[in-house]
Structure formats: C-alpha cells, structure tokens
mmCIF file of C-alpha atoms and ligand atoms in Angstrom:
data_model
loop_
_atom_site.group_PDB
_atom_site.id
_atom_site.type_symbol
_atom_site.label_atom_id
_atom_site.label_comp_id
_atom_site.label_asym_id
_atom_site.label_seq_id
_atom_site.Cartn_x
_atom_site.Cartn_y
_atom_site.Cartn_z
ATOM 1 C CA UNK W 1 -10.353 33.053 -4.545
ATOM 2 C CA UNK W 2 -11.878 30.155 -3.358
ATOM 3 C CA UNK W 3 -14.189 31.420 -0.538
ATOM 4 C CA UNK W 4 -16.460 28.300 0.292
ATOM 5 C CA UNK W 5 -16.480 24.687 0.359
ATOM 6 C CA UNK W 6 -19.250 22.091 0.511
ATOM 7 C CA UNK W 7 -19.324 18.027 0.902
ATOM 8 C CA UNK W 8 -22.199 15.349 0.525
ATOM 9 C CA UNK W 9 -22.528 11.919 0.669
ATOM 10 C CA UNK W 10 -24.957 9.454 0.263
ATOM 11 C CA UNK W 11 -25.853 8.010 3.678
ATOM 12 C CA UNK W 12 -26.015 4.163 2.866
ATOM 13 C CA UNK W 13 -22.303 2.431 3.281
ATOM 14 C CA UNK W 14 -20.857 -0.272 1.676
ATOM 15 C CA UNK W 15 -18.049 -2.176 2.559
ATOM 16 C CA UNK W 16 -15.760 -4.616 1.387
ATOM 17 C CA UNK W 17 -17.249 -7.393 3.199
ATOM 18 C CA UNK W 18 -20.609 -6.583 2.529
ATOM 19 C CA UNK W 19 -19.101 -6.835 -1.693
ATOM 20 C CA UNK W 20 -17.482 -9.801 -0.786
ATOM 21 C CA UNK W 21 -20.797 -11.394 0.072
ATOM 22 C CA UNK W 22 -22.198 -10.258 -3.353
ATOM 23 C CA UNK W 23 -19.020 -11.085 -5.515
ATOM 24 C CA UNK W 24 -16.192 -13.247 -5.781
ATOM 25 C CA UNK W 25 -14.027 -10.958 -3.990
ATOM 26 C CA UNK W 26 -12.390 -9.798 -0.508
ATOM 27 C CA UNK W 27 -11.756 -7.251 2.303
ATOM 28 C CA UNK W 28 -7.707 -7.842 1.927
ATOM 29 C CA UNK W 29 -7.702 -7.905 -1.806
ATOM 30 C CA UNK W 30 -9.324 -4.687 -2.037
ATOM 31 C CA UNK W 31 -7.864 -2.581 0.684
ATOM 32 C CA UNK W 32 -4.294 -4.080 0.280
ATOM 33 C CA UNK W 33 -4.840 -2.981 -3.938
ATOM 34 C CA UNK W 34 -6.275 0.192 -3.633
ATOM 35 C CA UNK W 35 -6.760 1.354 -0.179
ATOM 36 C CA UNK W 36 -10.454 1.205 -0.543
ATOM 37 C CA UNK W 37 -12.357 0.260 2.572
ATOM 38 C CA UNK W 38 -15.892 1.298 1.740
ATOM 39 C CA UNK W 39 -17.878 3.808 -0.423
ATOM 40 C CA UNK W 40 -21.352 5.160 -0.120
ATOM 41 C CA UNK W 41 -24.025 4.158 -2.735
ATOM 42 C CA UNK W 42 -26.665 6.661 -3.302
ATOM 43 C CA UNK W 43 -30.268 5.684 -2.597
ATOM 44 C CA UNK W 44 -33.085 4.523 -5.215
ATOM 45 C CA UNK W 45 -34.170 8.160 -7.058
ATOM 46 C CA UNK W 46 -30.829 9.921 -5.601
ATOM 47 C CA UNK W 47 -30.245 11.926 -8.275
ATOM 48 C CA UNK W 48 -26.377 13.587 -9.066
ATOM 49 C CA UNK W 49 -28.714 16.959 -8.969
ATOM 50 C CA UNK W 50 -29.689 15.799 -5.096
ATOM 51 C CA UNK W 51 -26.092 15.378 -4.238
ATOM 52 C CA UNK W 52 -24.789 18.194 -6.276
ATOM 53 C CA UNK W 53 -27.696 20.783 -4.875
ATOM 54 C CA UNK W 54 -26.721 19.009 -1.206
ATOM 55 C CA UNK W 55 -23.046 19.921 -1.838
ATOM 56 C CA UNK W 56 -23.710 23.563 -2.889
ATOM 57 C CA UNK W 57 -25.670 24.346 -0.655
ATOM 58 C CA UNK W 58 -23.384 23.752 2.182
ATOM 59 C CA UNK W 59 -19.951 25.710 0.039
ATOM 60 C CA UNK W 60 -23.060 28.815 -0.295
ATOM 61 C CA UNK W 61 -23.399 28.594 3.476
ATOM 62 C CA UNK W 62 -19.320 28.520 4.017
ATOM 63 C CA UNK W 63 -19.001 31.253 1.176
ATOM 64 C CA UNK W 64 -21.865 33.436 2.956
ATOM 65 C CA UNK W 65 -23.927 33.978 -0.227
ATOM 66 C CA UNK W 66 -26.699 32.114 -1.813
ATOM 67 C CA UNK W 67 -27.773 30.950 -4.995
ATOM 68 C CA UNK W 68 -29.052 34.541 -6.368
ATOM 69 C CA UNK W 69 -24.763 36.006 -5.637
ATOM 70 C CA UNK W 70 -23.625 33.729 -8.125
ATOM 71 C CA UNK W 71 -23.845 34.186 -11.912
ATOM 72 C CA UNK W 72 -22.394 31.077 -13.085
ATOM 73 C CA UNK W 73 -22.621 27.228 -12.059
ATOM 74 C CA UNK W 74 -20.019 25.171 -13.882
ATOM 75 C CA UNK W 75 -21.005 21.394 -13.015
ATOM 76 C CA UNK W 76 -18.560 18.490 -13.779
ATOM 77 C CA UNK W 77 -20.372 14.959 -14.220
ATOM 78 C CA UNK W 78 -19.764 11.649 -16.201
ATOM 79 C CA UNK W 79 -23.179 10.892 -14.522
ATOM 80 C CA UNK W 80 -26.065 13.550 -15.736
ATOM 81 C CA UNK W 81 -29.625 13.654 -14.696
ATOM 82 C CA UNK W 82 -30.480 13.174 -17.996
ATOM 83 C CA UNK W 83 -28.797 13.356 -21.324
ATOM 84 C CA UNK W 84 -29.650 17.066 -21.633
ATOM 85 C CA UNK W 85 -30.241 19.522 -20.273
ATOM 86 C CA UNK W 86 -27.073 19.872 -18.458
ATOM 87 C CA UNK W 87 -27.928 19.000 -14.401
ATOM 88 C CA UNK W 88 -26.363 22.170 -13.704
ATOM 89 C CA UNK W 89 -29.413 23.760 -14.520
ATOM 90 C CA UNK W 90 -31.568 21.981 -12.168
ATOM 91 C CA UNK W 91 -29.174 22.902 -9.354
ATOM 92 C CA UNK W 92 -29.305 26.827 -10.990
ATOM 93 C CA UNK W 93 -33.286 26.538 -10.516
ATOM 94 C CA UNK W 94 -33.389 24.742 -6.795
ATOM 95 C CA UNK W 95 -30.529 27.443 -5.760
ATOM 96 C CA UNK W 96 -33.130 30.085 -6.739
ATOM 97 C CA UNK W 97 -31.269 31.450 -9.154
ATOM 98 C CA UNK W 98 -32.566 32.590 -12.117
ATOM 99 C CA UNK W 99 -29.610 34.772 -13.696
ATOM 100 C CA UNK W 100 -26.345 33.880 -15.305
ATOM 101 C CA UNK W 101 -25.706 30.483 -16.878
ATOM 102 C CA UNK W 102 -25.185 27.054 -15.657
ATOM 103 C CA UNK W 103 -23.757 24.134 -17.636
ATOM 104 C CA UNK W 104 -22.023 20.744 -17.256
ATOM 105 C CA UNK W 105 -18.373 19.946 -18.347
ATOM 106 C CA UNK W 106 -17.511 16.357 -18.940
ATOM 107 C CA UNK W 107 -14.070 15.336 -18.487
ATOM 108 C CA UNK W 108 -14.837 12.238 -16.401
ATOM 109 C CA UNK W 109 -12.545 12.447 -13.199
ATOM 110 C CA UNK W 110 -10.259 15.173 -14.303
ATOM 111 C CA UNK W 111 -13.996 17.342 -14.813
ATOM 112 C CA UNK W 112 -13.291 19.079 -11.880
ATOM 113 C CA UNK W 113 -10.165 20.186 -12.419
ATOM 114 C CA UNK W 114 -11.797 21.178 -16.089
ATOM 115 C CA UNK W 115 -14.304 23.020 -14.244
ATOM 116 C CA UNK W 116 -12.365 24.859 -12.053
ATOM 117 C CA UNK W 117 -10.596 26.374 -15.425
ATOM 118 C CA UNK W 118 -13.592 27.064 -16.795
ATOM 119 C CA UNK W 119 -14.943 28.989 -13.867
ATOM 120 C CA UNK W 120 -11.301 31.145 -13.238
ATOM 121 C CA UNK W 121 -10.758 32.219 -16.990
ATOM 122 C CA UNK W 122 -14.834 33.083 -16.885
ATOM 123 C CA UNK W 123 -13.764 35.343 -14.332
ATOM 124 C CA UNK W 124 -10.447 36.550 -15.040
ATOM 125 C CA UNK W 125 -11.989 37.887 -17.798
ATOM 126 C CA UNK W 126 -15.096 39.893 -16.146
ATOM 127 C CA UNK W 127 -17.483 37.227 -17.573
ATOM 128 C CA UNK W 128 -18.448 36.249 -14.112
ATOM 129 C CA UNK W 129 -17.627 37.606 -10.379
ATOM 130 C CA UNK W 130 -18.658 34.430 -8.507
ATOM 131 C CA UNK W 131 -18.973 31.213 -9.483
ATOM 132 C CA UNK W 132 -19.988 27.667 -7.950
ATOM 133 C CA UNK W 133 -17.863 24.867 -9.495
ATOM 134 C CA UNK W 134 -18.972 21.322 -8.719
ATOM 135 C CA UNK W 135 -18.262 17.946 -9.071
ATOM 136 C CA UNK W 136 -21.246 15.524 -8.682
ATOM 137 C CA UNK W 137 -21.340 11.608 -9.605
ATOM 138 C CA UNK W 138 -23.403 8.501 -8.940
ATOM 139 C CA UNK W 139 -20.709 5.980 -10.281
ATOM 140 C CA UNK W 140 -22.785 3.193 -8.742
ATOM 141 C CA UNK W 141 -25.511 3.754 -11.453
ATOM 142 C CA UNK W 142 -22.966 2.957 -14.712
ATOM 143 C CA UNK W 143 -21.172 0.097 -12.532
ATOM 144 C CA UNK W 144 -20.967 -3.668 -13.734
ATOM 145 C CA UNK W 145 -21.947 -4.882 -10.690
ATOM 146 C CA UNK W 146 -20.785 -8.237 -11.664
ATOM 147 C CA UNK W 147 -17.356 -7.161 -12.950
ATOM 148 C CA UNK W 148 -15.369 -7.467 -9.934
ATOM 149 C CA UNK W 149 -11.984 -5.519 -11.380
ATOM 150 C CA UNK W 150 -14.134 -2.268 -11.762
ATOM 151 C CA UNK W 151 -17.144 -2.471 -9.516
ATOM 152 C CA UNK W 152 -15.101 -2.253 -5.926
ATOM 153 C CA UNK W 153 -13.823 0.778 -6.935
ATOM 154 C CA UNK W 154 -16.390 3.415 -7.460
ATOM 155 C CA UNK W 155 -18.637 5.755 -5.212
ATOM 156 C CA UNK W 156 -20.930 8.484 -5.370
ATOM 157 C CA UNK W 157 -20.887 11.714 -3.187
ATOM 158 C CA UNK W 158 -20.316 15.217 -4.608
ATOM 159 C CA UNK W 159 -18.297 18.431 -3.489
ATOM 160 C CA UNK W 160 -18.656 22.266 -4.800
ATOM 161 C CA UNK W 161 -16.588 24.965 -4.267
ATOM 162 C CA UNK W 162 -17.551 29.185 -4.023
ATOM 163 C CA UNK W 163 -15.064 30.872 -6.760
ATOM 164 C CA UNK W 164 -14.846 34.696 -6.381
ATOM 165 C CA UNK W 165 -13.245 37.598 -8.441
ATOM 166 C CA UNK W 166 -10.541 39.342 -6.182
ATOM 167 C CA UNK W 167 -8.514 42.140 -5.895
ATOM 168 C CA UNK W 168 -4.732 41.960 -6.079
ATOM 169 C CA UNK W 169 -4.173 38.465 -7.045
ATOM 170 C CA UNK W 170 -2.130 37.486 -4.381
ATOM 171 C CA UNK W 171 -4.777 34.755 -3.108
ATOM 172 C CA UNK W 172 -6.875 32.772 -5.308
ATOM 173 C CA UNK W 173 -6.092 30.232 -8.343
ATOM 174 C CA UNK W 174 -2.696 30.951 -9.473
ATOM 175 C CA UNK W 175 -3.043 28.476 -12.803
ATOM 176 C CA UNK W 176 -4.865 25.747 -14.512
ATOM 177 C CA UNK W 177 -2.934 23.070 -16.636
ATOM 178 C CA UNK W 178 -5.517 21.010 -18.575
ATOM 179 C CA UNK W 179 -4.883 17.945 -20.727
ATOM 180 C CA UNK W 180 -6.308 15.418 -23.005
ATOM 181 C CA UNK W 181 -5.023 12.528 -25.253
ATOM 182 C CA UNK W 182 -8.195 10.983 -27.165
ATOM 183 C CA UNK W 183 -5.824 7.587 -28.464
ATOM 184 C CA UNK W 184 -6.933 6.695 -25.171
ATOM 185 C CA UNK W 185 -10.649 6.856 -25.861
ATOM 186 C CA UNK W 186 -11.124 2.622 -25.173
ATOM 187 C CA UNK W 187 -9.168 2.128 -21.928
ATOM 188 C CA UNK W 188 -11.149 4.255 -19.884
ATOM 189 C CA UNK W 189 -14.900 4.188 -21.082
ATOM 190 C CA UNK W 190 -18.841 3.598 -20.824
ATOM 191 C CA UNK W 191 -19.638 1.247 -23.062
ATOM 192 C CA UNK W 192 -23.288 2.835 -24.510
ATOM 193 C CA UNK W 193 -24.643 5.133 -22.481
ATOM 194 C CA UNK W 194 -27.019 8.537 -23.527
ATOM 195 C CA UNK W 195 -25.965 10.168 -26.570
ATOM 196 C CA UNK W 196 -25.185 8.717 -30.054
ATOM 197 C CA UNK W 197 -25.003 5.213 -29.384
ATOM 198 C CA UNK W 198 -28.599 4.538 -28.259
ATOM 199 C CA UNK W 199 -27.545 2.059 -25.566
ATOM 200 C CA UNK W 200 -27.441 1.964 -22.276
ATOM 201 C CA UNK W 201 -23.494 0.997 -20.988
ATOM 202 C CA UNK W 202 -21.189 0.283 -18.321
ATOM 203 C CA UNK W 203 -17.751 1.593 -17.133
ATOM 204 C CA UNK W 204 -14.812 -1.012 -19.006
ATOM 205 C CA UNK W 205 -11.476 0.255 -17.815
ATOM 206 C CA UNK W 206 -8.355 -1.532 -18.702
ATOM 207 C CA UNK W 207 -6.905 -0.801 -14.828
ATOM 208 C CA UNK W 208 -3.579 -1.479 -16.028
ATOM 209 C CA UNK W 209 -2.981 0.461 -17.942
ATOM 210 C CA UNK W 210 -5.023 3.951 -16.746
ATOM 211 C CA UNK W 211 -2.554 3.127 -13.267
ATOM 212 C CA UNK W 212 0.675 3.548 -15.287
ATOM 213 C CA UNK W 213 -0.598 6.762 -17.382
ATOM 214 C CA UNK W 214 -2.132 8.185 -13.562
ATOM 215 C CA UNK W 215 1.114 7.266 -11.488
ATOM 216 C CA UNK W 216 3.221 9.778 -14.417
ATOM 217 C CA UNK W 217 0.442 12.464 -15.505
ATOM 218 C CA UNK W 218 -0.583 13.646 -11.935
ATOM 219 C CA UNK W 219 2.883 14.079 -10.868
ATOM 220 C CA UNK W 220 3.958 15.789 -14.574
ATOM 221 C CA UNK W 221 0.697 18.242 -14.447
ATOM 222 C CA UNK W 222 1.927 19.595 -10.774
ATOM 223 C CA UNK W 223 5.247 19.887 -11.923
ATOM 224 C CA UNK W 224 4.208 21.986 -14.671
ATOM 225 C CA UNK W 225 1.943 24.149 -12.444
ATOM 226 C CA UNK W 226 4.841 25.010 -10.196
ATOM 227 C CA UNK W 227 7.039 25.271 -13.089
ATOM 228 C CA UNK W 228 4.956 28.094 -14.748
ATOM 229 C CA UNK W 229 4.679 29.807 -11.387
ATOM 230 C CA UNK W 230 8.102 29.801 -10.170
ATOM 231 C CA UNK W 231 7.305 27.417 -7.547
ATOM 232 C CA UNK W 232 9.562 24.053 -6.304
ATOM 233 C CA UNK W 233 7.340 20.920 -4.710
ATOM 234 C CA UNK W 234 9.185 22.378 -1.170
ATOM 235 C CA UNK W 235 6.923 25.464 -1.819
ATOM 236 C CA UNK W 236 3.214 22.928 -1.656
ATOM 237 C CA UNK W 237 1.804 23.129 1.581
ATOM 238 C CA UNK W 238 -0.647 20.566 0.458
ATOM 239 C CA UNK W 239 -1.502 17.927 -2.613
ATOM 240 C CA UNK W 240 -5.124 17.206 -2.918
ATOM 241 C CA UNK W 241 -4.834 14.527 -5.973
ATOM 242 C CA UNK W 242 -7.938 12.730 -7.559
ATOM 243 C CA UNK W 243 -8.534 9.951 -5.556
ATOM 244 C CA UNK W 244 -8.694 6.625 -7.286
ATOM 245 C CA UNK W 245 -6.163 4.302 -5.685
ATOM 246 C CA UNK W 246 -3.805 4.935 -2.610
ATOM 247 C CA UNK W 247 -0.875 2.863 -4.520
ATOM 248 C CA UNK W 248 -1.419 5.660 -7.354
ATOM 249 C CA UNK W 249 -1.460 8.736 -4.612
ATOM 250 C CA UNK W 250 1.614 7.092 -2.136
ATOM 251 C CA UNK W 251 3.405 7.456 -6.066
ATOM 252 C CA UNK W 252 2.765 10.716 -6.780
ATOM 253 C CA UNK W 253 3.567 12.332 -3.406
ATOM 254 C CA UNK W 254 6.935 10.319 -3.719
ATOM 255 C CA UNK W 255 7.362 11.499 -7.407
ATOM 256 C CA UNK W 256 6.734 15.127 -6.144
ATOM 257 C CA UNK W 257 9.123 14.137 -2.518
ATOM 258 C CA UNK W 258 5.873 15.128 -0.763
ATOM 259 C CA UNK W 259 5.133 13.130 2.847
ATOM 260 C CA UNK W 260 2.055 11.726 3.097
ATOM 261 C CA UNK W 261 1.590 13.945 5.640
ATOM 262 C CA UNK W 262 1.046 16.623 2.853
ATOM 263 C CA UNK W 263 -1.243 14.540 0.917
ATOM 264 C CA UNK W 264 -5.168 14.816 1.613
ATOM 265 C CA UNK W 265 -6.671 11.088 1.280
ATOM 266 C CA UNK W 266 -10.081 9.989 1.211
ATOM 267 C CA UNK W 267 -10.506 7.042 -0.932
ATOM 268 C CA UNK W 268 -10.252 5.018 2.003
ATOM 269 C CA UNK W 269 -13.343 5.669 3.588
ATOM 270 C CA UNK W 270 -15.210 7.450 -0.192
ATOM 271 C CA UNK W 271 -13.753 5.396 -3.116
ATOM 272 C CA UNK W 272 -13.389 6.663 -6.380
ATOM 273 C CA UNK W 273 -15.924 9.309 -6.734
ATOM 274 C CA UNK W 274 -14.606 10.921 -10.162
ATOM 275 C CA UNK W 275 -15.582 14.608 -10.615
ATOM 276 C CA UNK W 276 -16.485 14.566 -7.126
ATOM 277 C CA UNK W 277 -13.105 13.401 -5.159
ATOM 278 C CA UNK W 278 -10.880 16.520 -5.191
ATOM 279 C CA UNK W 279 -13.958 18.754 -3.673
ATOM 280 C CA UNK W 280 -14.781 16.577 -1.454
ATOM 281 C CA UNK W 281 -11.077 15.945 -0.152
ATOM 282 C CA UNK W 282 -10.830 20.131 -0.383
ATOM 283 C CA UNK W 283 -14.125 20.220 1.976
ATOM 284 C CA UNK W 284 -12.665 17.601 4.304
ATOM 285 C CA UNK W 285 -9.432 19.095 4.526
ATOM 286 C CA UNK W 286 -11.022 22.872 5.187
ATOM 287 C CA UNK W 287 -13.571 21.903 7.667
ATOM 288 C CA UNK W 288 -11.124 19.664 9.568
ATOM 289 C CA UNK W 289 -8.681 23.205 9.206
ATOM 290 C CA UNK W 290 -6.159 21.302 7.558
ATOM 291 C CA UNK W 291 -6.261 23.429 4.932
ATOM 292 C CA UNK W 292 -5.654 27.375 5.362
ATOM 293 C CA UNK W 293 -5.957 30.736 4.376
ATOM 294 C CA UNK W 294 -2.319 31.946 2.557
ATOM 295 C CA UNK W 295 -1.461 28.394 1.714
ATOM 296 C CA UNK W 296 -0.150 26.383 -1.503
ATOM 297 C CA UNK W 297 -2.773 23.876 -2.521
ATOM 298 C CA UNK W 298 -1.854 21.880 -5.844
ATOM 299 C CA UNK W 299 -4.710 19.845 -6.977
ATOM 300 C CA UNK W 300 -4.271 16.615 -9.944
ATOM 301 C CA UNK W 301 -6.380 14.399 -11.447
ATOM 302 C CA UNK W 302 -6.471 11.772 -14.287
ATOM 303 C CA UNK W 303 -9.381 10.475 -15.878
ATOM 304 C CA UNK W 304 -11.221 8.568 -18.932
ATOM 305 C CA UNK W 305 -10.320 10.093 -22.484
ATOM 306 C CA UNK W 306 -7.730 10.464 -21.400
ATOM 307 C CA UNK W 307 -8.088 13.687 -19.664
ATOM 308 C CA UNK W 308 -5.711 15.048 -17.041
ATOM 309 C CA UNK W 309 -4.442 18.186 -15.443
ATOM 310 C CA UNK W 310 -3.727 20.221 -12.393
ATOM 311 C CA UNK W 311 -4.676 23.590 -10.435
ATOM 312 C CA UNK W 312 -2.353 25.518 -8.129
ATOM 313 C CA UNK W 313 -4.005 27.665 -5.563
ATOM 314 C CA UNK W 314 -3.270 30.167 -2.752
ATOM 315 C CA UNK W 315 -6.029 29.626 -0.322
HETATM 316 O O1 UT7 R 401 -10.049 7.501 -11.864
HETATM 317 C C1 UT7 R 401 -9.208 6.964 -12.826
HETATM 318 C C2 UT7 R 401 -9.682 5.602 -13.106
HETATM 319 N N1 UT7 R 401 -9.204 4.516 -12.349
HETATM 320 C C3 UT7 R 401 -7.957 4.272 -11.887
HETATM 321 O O2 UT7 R 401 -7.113 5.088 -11.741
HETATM 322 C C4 UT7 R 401 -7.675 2.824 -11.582
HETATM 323 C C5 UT7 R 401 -6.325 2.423 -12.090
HETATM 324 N N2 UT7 R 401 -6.052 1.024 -11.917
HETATM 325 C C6 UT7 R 401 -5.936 0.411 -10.714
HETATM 326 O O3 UT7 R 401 -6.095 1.023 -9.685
HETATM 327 C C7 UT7 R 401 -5.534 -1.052 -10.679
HETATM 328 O O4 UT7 R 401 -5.113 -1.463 -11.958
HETATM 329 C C8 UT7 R 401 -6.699 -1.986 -10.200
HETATM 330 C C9 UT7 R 401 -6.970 -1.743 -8.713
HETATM 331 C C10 UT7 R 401 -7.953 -1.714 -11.007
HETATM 332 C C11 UT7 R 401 -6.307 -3.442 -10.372
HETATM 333 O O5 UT7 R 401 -5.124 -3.749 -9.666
HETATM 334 P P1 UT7 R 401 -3.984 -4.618 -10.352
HETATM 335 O O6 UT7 R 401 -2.931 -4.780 -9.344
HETATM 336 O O7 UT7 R 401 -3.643 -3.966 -11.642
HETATM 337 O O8 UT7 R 401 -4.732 -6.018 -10.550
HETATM 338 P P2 UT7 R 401 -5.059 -6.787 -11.910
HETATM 339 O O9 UT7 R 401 -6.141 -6.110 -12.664
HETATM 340 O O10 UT7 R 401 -3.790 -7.116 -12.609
HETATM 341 O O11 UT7 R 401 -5.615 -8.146 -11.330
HETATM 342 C C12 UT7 R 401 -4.787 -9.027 -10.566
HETATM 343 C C13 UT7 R 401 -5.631 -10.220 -10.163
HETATM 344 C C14 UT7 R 401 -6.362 -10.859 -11.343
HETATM 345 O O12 UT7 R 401 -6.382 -12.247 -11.093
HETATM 346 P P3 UT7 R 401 -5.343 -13.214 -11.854
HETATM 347 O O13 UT7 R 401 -5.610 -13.008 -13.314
HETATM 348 O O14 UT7 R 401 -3.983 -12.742 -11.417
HETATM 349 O O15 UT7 R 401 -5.716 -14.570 -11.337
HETATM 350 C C15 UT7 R 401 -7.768 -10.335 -11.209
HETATM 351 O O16 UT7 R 401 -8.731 -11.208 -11.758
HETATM 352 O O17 UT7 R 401 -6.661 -9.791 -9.240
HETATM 353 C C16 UT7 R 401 -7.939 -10.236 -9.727
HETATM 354 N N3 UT7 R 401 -8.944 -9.261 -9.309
HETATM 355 C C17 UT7 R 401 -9.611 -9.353 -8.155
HETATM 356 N N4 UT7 R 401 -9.570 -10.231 -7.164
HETATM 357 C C18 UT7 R 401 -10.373 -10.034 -6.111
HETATM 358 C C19 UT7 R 401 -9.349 -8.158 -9.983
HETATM 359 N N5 UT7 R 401 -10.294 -7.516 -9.265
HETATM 360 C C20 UT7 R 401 -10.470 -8.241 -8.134
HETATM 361 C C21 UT7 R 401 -11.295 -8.078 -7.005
HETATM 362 N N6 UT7 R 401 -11.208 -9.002 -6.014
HETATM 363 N N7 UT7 R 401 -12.151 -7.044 -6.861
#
C-alpha cells in the first residue's frame, strides 16, 4: 500500500522564452508540440542524491516513518551520482539508515515503474515490509544544449513514494506489467556516458519515432493491467502516465476513452523529468487530494531501451 508521497524540484525556472533567447527556437513551437511551458534546471553541485533525499524526505513525513522504518530503498535514475555506487545508497546513509539494502534500477523513464515492481514483489514475498521507491533525475546535466529537437524537452525534479506490506490485499498495488525491447537500443540513448564506453555523452533520441512506439505501448501496458485484474478503463478513477509530451498523453487517455479530466498532467509546468514524472504527478495529485484512498490509479510509462510498462493500484 502506498502510504506516503513526496515531490522536489529544483528552484531555478526556465522557460521557453528564456530557451528561445539561447537557441534557435520558440515559445509557440514548443508549447503547441509538446505542451511544455517551462522546466526547472537544478543548480551548480545539485546532485540527483539532493533531489532524491529532498523527495524522500517529504513521502517519510506523509508516510509517518523515517529513514530507520524502512528496509529497502529502490532508486530509479538514468542520471547517478556517480557511476557506482548506486545513489541510492547515499540517500540510505543521509536517511539515517543503516539496515536493509538500497540500490538503483535503470530503466530510463519507465525506471519508476521498474522500481515500483521491484519494491512490491520484494515485499510480497516477506523480503521487505516497507520500502521507499524513487525516481530522481537531473536530465539537464546529459542535455545537448545546442540540439534544439531534444534539449526543450527535459527537466530535473524527483518524487518517492512510502511502499508498505498490508493485510488483506484489498488496497495496495494490484499488478506490475514490465517491458523491454533492446532492437530499440539507438533511438532512445546517451551517446558515452559512465560505464564501458569511457566517454562522456549526450541524450540522441530519434523523437519520431519513440512518439509512435509511446502513443501504442502506454495505452497496451494499461490495457493489460486491467485485463489481468478483471478491470475495464470505466473502472480507472485516474491515469497518471509518464509525462513526456501532452500530444502523447491527450492519445493515450483517448486510446483508453479516458477524459482528460482523469488524466494527471504536469509536463506543462515540469517537462520531461524521466524516472521522476509519475511520482511527482502521484505527489501533486495526492497533496492537491485529487487522488484518494479506495481509488483505481493506473500508472504508464515508456522510455529509452526500449523499456515500458504499467502499475495498477488501489490507493
Ligand atoms: O520519455 C520518452 C522520451 N521522449 C518522448 O517521448 C518524445 C517523443 N517525441 C516527441 O515528443 C516529438 O517527436 C518531438 C516533440 C521530439 C518532435 O516533434 P515532431 O512533431 O516529431 O517534430 P520533428 O522532429 O518532426 O520536427 C519538425 C520540425 C523540424 O523542422 P523541419 O525539418 O520541418 O524544417 C525540426 O527541425 O521542427 C523543427 N524543430 C524545432 N523547431 C523549433 C525541432 N525542434 C525544434 C525546436 N524549436 N525546439
């Protein structure tokens, strides 16, 4: 049962204009493409660690624990600390806690959706009573900022969520539908980066085509959630889907004959935050009350790999 949730975002703002000043681009081509208005960019030595401890710490408060109740941190990021060790562990060690394990998944903007799997099968079978799943990103670090078809679209920020082991099973996450096809490996990538290259990189996306694979796997992935439950899309109180591009989430609330009114949106106002977008929409949605206890919360994402999948939840 998901019994806490925590947002943070860097405080500096960018908007379109101020891009437009930088770049050959514009307010209206942006926001009439993707929806995007502005992001936040996290300062100079703003670590994902600093946003991801920020985050947990406020789902901790929510959840009414702290860092020595929970015995595992699962911690989705594209954008570590450092290569290794996994920045989950510096978040285990500035939380105070010093049992249980922490590690990083990487699954690039499906990760969170990955890491809230990882988390519920940890504890559906007694490995762990209560977890802290986060997603945690500074996109703006791995950004061409001179490659105007990829650079308008990013943010950072970061989001965590409180997972605990409960009773009954009426309330909590009902299932987890993850997904991954690796012929996509080039479309959707960091060219160099830490690890076996040796290189430093930056994000190359063919936008094309990772639209027309998003617009039909987030839809599919929710449909198979409420397939394996017994569920129809009139039985969602709400969609909470990765937020990359409005044109991509209008399309998937149509595909599942959702309003928009069902739909939680922040990539207006947040961008494309990756790992981080679906809890920070879920912290949003909870502290604004949108989202309540004994409702059907399906969340999607689609990401670099590619990866893609979906969680169903009673809240
Ligand atoms: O989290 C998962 C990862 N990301 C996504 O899900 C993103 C998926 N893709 C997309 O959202 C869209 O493909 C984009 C928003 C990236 C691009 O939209 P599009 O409608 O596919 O545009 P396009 O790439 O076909 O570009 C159309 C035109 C091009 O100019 P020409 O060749 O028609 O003269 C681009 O050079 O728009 C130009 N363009 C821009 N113009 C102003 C591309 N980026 C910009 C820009 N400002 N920032």
């Amino acid at each position: 049962m998901v019994t806490g949730c925590g947002a943070y975002l860097p405080e500096r703002i960018v908007t379109n204009d101020e891009l437009a000043r930088r770049i050959d681009t514009s307010d209206e081509w942006i926001s009439k493409r993707t929806g995007i208005r502005q992001r936040h960019i996290a300062a100079d030595g703003e670590l994902t660690s600093d946003l991801a401890l920020a985050a947990s710490r406020r789902a901790l408060e929510k959840a009414g624990c702290d860092g020595g109740d929970i015995d595992i941190i699962v911690l989705a990021t594209a954008t570590p600390d450092n290569t290794f060790p996994a920045t989950a562990t510096k978040v285990q060690a500035a939380l105070g806690m010093t049992g249980g394990a922490a590690f990083d998944i990487q699954a690039v903007c499906t990760g969170f959706i990955y890491a809230l799997a990882m988390a519920d099968n940890m504890i559906r079978l007694g490995q762990a009573n209560r977890a802290l799943v986060i997603g945690a990103e500074v996109f703006s670090r791995i950004l061409d900022w001179e490659d105007r078809g990829t650079c308008v679209l990013f943010g950072d920020g970061a989001g965590a969520v409180v997972l605990e082991a409960t009773e009954g099973g009426e309330r909590g996450i009902l299932s987890t539908h993850l997904f991954s096809d690796g012929r996509n490996y080039n479309s959707l990538f960091v060219d160099g980066g830490p690890g076996s290259t040796g290189t430093a990189g930056y994000l190359r996306m063919a936008g094309k085509e990772v639209y027309r694979h998003a617009v039909v796997r987030m839809a599919e992935s929710v449909d198979r959630a409420l397939e394996a439950n017994g569920l129809s899309h009139h039985d969602l109180d709400w969609l909470v889907p990765h937020q990359a591009n409005l044109r991509i989430i209008e399309s998937t609330g149509r595909k599942l004959e959702l309003p928009m009114e069902k739909v939680i949106v922040t990539v207006d106002r947040q961008a494309n935050t990756s790992a981080a977008t679906i809890p920070l929409a879920l912290a949003e949605a909870c502290d604004d009350g949108r989202i309540a206890k004994g409702q059907l919360v399906a969340m999607t994402a689609m990401g670099g790999g590619f990866t893609w999948g979906s969680a169903l939840v009673r809240w």
